[in-house]
């Protein structure tokens, strides 16, 4: 069930006042002080224009916001950092969770329990203090909730431990009926399965409890090569990865960052190929394993070294402040020599590519294994994620989209049949069935029907309730 939300009317001030009287956080209408700060998102080319924003401080606030949305037949949307929005949320109730950012670490039990608004840098800081690490992503400012519910592909520890969603012990979630549920494998097996991979489709998660791993240090960083040497580096990296242990995670990125001074890169004016590595083991072993990459070509910068886990975000060195961009990804089911040649044609030194980042993450290992408690993550068995990022203002969006399409269409012969929901673009909102595959989507749609029959949580890569 979808609807045209642009037809929804404004929330009246007296209606907002009734809600505000029951909420400990703030209730904001367009024009209110704070509304503009709360609707800002990470991609400067997008923005939210909801009818109402509830800045929640507690589960009770989330319940009140969901009940309000239900009473007014409005869609509701949880937002923590705004790293991945779909549409502008016209007429919707946005539930901003960033103030629900508690992080509690149980060092003996090797778990963390975090609020829906926690971001990875804060979690890593607290877990590292007791020598533990979560399955965090590349960017320190990404939110734990959206990342984990969308699978959560950790470029530091994922190959040996799987998706972040595989290690969720329990979730607290407010469903469309306004009920707060503590969900785990025993209490609500279907909802627990669907939430871990099905993302924001089933309710507003207020807290997550997940496993931590004893990883105080990494041997990691990036080798930056001149872009002109891309062929040598790409072929060396592709041949090297399958022979490395699961404790080694790696990706390759073609970077054209000149003219993007806001990006935190070490070398601005260059066309570079970066090979990122994260090895969970002794530095001496890491050095030995990385040697063939160092031999691929002379690096212009080599940051690969022993580091505390708290420095893991330096490996990808991504922007932490909002930037204007368009990005989209596909999975590859294989990456043979012909595919390498095609990628060189599309993004290499002789191409006309203007993409700021073309990133290929190699997967395998635990990413392919079903976790102890199965979940809705759809991408097992697909060995690579290919991401294209175009940078520029919204006025250039048609060209940005075209340049990403050129890359991904060019790799079509090797495209996998499913995709990672975390990397989907806003304009792929209608693609959920294709993302998950028919069987998984059918099960998701049945769970959706049971918990959100009116499709209140539809401002996402939407799973529609089963008929
Ligand atoms: C620079 C950058 C680097 C990234 N690196 C990685 C990476 O290494 N690995 C990876 O897997 N992904 C990565 N991502 C993708 C990222 O995981 C997604 O963008 C994710 O959705 C961000 O979650 P968020 O909570 O920060 O964002 P938000 O935009 O706040 O939320 C995104 C969506 O998640 C859902 N959601 C958020 N909070 C809740 C909640 N409390 N309850 C229910 N649903 C909720 C909603 O559907 C919401 O629309 C990266 C993204 C960026 C921009």
PDB file of C-alpha atoms in Angstrom, residues 205-339:
ATOM      1  CA  UNK A 205      13.940   0.804  17.102  1.00  0.00           C
ATOM      2  CA  UNK A 206      14.707   2.567  20.362  1.00  0.00           C
ATOM      3  CA  UNK A 207      17.690   0.455  21.482  1.00  0.00           C
ATOM      4  CA  UNK A 208      19.924  -2.335  20.182  1.00  0.00           C
ATOM      5  CA  UNK A 209      21.996  -4.919  22.025  1.00  0.00           C
ATOM      6  CA  UNK A 210      24.815  -6.561  20.077  1.00  0.00           C
ATOM      7  CA  UNK A 211      28.040  -8.554  20.377  1.00  0.00           C
ATOM      8  CA  UNK A 212      31.492  -7.082  20.766  1.00  0.00           C
ATOM      9  CA  UNK A 213      34.808  -8.677  19.884  1.00  0.00           C
ATOM     10  CA  UNK A 214      38.201  -8.600  21.615  1.00  0.00           C
ATOM     11  CA  UNK A 215      40.074  -6.440  19.084  1.00  0.00           C
ATOM     12  CA  UNK A 216      42.146  -3.662  20.664  1.00  0.00           C
ATOM     13  CA  UNK A 217      44.402  -3.027  17.652  1.00  0.00           C
ATOM     14  CA  UNK A 218      44.511  -3.434  13.883  1.00  0.00           C
ATOM     15  CA  UNK A 219      47.228  -3.460  11.265  1.00  0.00           C
ATOM     16  CA  UNK A 220      45.507  -1.189   8.813  1.00  0.00           C
ATOM     17  CA  UNK A 221      45.459   1.885   6.633  1.00  0.00           C
ATOM     18  CA  UNK A 222      45.583   2.665   2.937  1.00  0.00           C
ATOM     19  CA  UNK A 223      48.159   2.414   0.195  1.00  0.00           C
ATOM     20  CA  UNK A 224      47.680   5.337  -2.206  1.00  0.00           C
ATOM     21  CA  UNK A 225      49.008   4.697  -5.699  1.00  0.00           C
ATOM     22  CA  UNK A 226      49.135   7.034  -8.710  1.00  0.00           C
ATOM     23  CA  UNK A 227      45.921   6.534 -10.692  1.00  0.00           C
ATOM     24  CA  UNK A 228      47.976   5.852 -13.804  1.00  0.00           C
ATOM     25  CA  UNK A 229      49.026   2.571 -12.189  1.00  0.00           C
ATOM     26  CA  UNK A 230      45.432   1.430 -11.679  1.00  0.00           C
ATOM     27  CA  UNK A 231      45.765  -1.611 -13.959  1.00  0.00           C
ATOM     28  CA  UNK A 232      48.720  -3.032 -12.026  1.00  0.00           C
ATOM     29  CA  UNK A 233      47.159  -2.293  -8.658  1.00  0.00           C
ATOM     30  CA  UNK A 234      43.705  -3.603  -9.533  1.00  0.00           C
ATOM     31  CA  UNK A 235      45.057  -6.852 -10.948  1.00  0.00           C
ATOM     32  CA  UNK A 236      47.421  -7.355  -7.998  1.00  0.00           C
ATOM     33  CA  UNK A 237      44.646  -6.662  -5.469  1.00  0.00           C
ATOM     34  CA  UNK A 238      42.148  -8.965  -7.187  1.00  0.00           C
ATOM     35  CA  UNK A 239      44.629 -11.829  -7.347  1.00  0.00           C
ATOM     36  CA  UNK A 240      45.815 -11.245  -3.780  1.00  0.00           C
ATOM     37  CA  UNK A 241      42.556 -11.094  -1.821  1.00  0.00           C
ATOM     38  CA  UNK A 242      41.267 -14.702  -2.120  1.00  0.00           C
ATOM     39  CA  UNK A 243      44.503 -16.056  -0.645  1.00  0.00           C
ATOM     40  CA  UNK A 244      44.387 -13.855   2.428  1.00  0.00           C
ATOM     41  CA  UNK A 245      42.940 -14.975   5.770  1.00  0.00           C
ATOM     42  CA  UNK A 246      39.428 -13.936   6.876  1.00  0.00           C
ATOM     43  CA  UNK A 247      41.065 -11.647   9.414  1.00  0.00           C
ATOM     44  CA  UNK A 248      42.074  -9.418   6.461  1.00  0.00           C
ATOM     45  CA  UNK A 249      39.413  -7.083   5.046  1.00  0.00           C
ATOM     46  CA  UNK A 250      40.145  -4.974   1.988  1.00  0.00           C
ATOM     47  CA  UNK A 251      38.721  -2.673  -0.642  1.00  0.00           C
ATOM     48  CA  UNK A 252      40.049  -0.709  -3.593  1.00  0.00           C
ATOM     49  CA  UNK A 253      38.942   2.822  -4.410  1.00  0.00           C
ATOM     50  CA  UNK A 254      39.564   4.998  -7.437  1.00  0.00           C
ATOM     51  CA  UNK A 255      39.658   8.577  -6.178  1.00  0.00           C
ATOM     52  CA  UNK A 256      39.282  11.767  -8.190  1.00  0.00           C
ATOM     53  CA  UNK A 257      39.095  14.276  -5.414  1.00  0.00           C
ATOM     54  CA  UNK A 258      40.619  17.367  -7.001  1.00  0.00           C
ATOM     55  CA  UNK A 259      38.176  20.230  -6.584  1.00  0.00           C
ATOM     56  CA  UNK A 260      36.645  18.622  -3.476  1.00  0.00           C
ATOM     57  CA  UNK A 261      38.614  20.510  -0.831  1.00  0.00           C
ATOM     58  CA  UNK A 262      36.077  19.701   1.868  1.00  0.00           C
ATOM     59  CA  UNK A 263      36.934  16.008   1.709  1.00  0.00           C
ATOM     60  CA  UNK A 264      39.460  14.796   4.278  1.00  0.00           C
ATOM     61  CA  UNK A 265      41.908  13.198   1.899  1.00  0.00           C
ATOM     62  CA  UNK A 266      45.663  13.291   2.215  1.00  0.00           C
ATOM     63  CA  UNK A 267      46.400  14.251  -1.379  1.00  0.00           C
ATOM     64  CA  UNK A 268      43.942  16.564  -3.062  1.00  0.00           C
ATOM     65  CA  UNK A 269      45.210  17.256  -6.492  1.00  0.00           C
ATOM     66  CA  UNK A 270      45.824  13.696  -7.504  1.00  0.00           C
ATOM     67  CA  UNK A 271      44.048  10.933  -9.339  1.00  0.00           C
ATOM     68  CA  UNK A 272      44.668   8.048  -6.991  1.00  0.00           C
ATOM     69  CA  UNK A 273      43.957   4.404  -6.461  1.00  0.00           C
ATOM     70  CA  UNK A 274      43.729   3.509  -2.789  1.00  0.00           C
ATOM     71  CA  UNK A 275      43.887  -0.009  -1.432  1.00  0.00           C
ATOM     72  CA  UNK A 276      42.470  -0.145   2.065  1.00  0.00           C
ATOM     73  CA  UNK A 277      43.358  -2.951   4.432  1.00  0.00           C
ATOM     74  CA  UNK A 278      42.346  -3.883   7.968  1.00  0.00           C
ATOM     75  CA  UNK A 279      44.090  -6.892   9.464  1.00  0.00           C
ATOM     76  CA  UNK A 280      43.042  -8.224  12.843  1.00  0.00           C
ATOM     77  CA  UNK A 281      46.273  -9.858  13.976  1.00  0.00           C
ATOM     78  CA  UNK A 282      49.939  -9.255  14.693  1.00  0.00           C
ATOM     79  CA  UNK A 283      51.483  -6.335  12.779  1.00  0.00           C
ATOM     80  CA  UNK A 284      54.392  -8.508  11.595  1.00  0.00           C
ATOM     81  CA  UNK A 285      51.951 -10.967  10.009  1.00  0.00           C
ATOM     82  CA  UNK A 286      49.969  -8.108   8.523  1.00  0.00           C
ATOM     83  CA  UNK A 287      53.116  -6.663   6.999  1.00  0.00           C
ATOM     84  CA  UNK A 288      53.956  -9.992   5.410  1.00  0.00           C
ATOM     85  CA  UNK A 289      50.416 -10.405   4.023  1.00  0.00           C
ATOM     86  CA  UNK A 290      50.344  -6.866   2.596  1.00  0.00           C
ATOM     87  CA  UNK A 291      53.772  -7.189   0.926  1.00  0.00           C
ATOM     88  CA  UNK A 292      52.400  -8.191  -2.534  1.00  0.00           C
ATOM     89  CA  UNK A 293      50.259  -5.044  -2.563  1.00  0.00           C
ATOM     90  CA  UNK A 294      53.224  -2.859  -1.695  1.00  0.00           C
ATOM     91  CA  UNK A 295      55.083  -4.508  -4.571  1.00  0.00           C
ATOM     92  CA  UNK A 296      52.280  -3.748  -7.074  1.00  0.00           C
ATOM     93  CA  UNK A 297      53.521  -0.214  -7.755  1.00  0.00           C
ATOM     94  CA  UNK A 298      55.318   2.548  -5.862  1.00  0.00           C
ATOM     95  CA  UNK A 299      52.840   4.095  -3.417  1.00  0.00           C
ATOM     96  CA  UNK A 300      52.720   7.872  -3.111  1.00  0.00           C
ATOM     97  CA  UNK A 301      51.486   7.472   0.449  1.00  0.00           C
ATOM     98  CA  UNK A 302      51.397   4.415   2.698  1.00  0.00           C
ATOM     99  CA  UNK A 303      49.433   4.774   5.940  1.00  0.00           C
ATOM    100  CA  UNK A 304      49.228   1.050   6.696  1.00  0.00           C
ATOM    101  CA  UNK A 305      50.551   0.497  10.208  1.00  0.00           C
ATOM    102  CA  UNK A 306      49.731  -0.917  13.605  1.00  0.00           C
ATOM    103  CA  UNK A 307      46.979   1.251  15.113  1.00  0.00           C
ATOM    104  CA  UNK A 308      44.601   1.281  18.062  1.00  0.00           C
ATOM    105  CA  UNK A 309      41.077   0.276  17.042  1.00  0.00           C
ATOM    106  CA  UNK A 310      39.937   3.837  17.804  1.00  0.00           C
ATOM    107  CA  UNK A 311      41.811   4.948  14.657  1.00  0.00           C
ATOM    108  CA  UNK A 312      39.909   2.553  12.369  1.00  0.00           C
ATOM    109  CA  UNK A 313      38.010   5.408  10.697  1.00  0.00           C
ATOM    110  CA  UNK A 314      41.315   6.717   9.280  1.00  0.00           C
ATOM    111  CA  UNK A 315      41.493   3.670   6.988  1.00  0.00           C
ATOM    112  CA  UNK A 316      38.736   4.973   4.684  1.00  0.00           C
ATOM    113  CA  UNK A 317      39.190   8.600   5.711  1.00  0.00           C
ATOM    114  CA  UNK A 318      35.649   9.604   4.745  1.00  0.00           C
ATOM    115  CA  UNK A 319      33.951  12.971   5.227  1.00  0.00           C
ATOM    116  CA  UNK A 320      32.290  13.483   8.569  1.00  0.00           C
ATOM    117  CA  UNK A 321      30.563  16.752   7.650  1.00  0.00           C
ATOM    118  CA  UNK A 322      27.641  16.955   5.182  1.00  0.00           C
ATOM    119  CA  UNK A 323      28.573  16.944   1.463  1.00  0.00           C
ATOM    120  CA  UNK A 324      26.602  17.134  -1.813  1.00  0.00           C
ATOM    121  CA  UNK A 325      26.651  13.845  -3.713  1.00  0.00           C
ATOM    122  CA  UNK A 326      24.786  11.059  -5.466  1.00  0.00           C
ATOM    123  CA  UNK A 327      25.757   7.438  -4.842  1.00  0.00           C
ATOM    124  CA  UNK A 328      24.504   4.043  -5.853  1.00  0.00           C
ATOM    125  CA  UNK A 329      25.845   0.524  -5.724  1.00  0.00           C
ATOM    126  CA  UNK A 330      25.459  -2.945  -7.155  1.00  0.00           C
ATOM    127  CA  UNK A 331      26.838  -6.266  -6.050  1.00  0.00           C
ATOM    128  CA  UNK A 332      29.045  -8.269  -8.404  1.00  0.00           C
ATOM    129  CA  UNK A 333      28.662 -12.036  -8.553  1.00  0.00           C
ATOM    130  CA  UNK A 334      32.205 -12.386  -9.931  1.00  0.00           C
ATOM    131  CA  UNK A 335      35.101 -10.197 -11.011  1.00  0.00           C
ATOM    132  CA  UNK A 336      37.024 -12.037 -13.733  1.00  0.00           C
ATOM    133  CA  UNK A 337      39.714 -10.542 -15.980  1.00  0.00           C
ATOM    134  CA  UNK A 338      37.119  -9.186 -18.458  1.00  0.00           C
ATOM    135  CA  UNK A 339      35.356  -7.389 -15.631  1.00  0.00           C
TER     136      UNK A 339
END
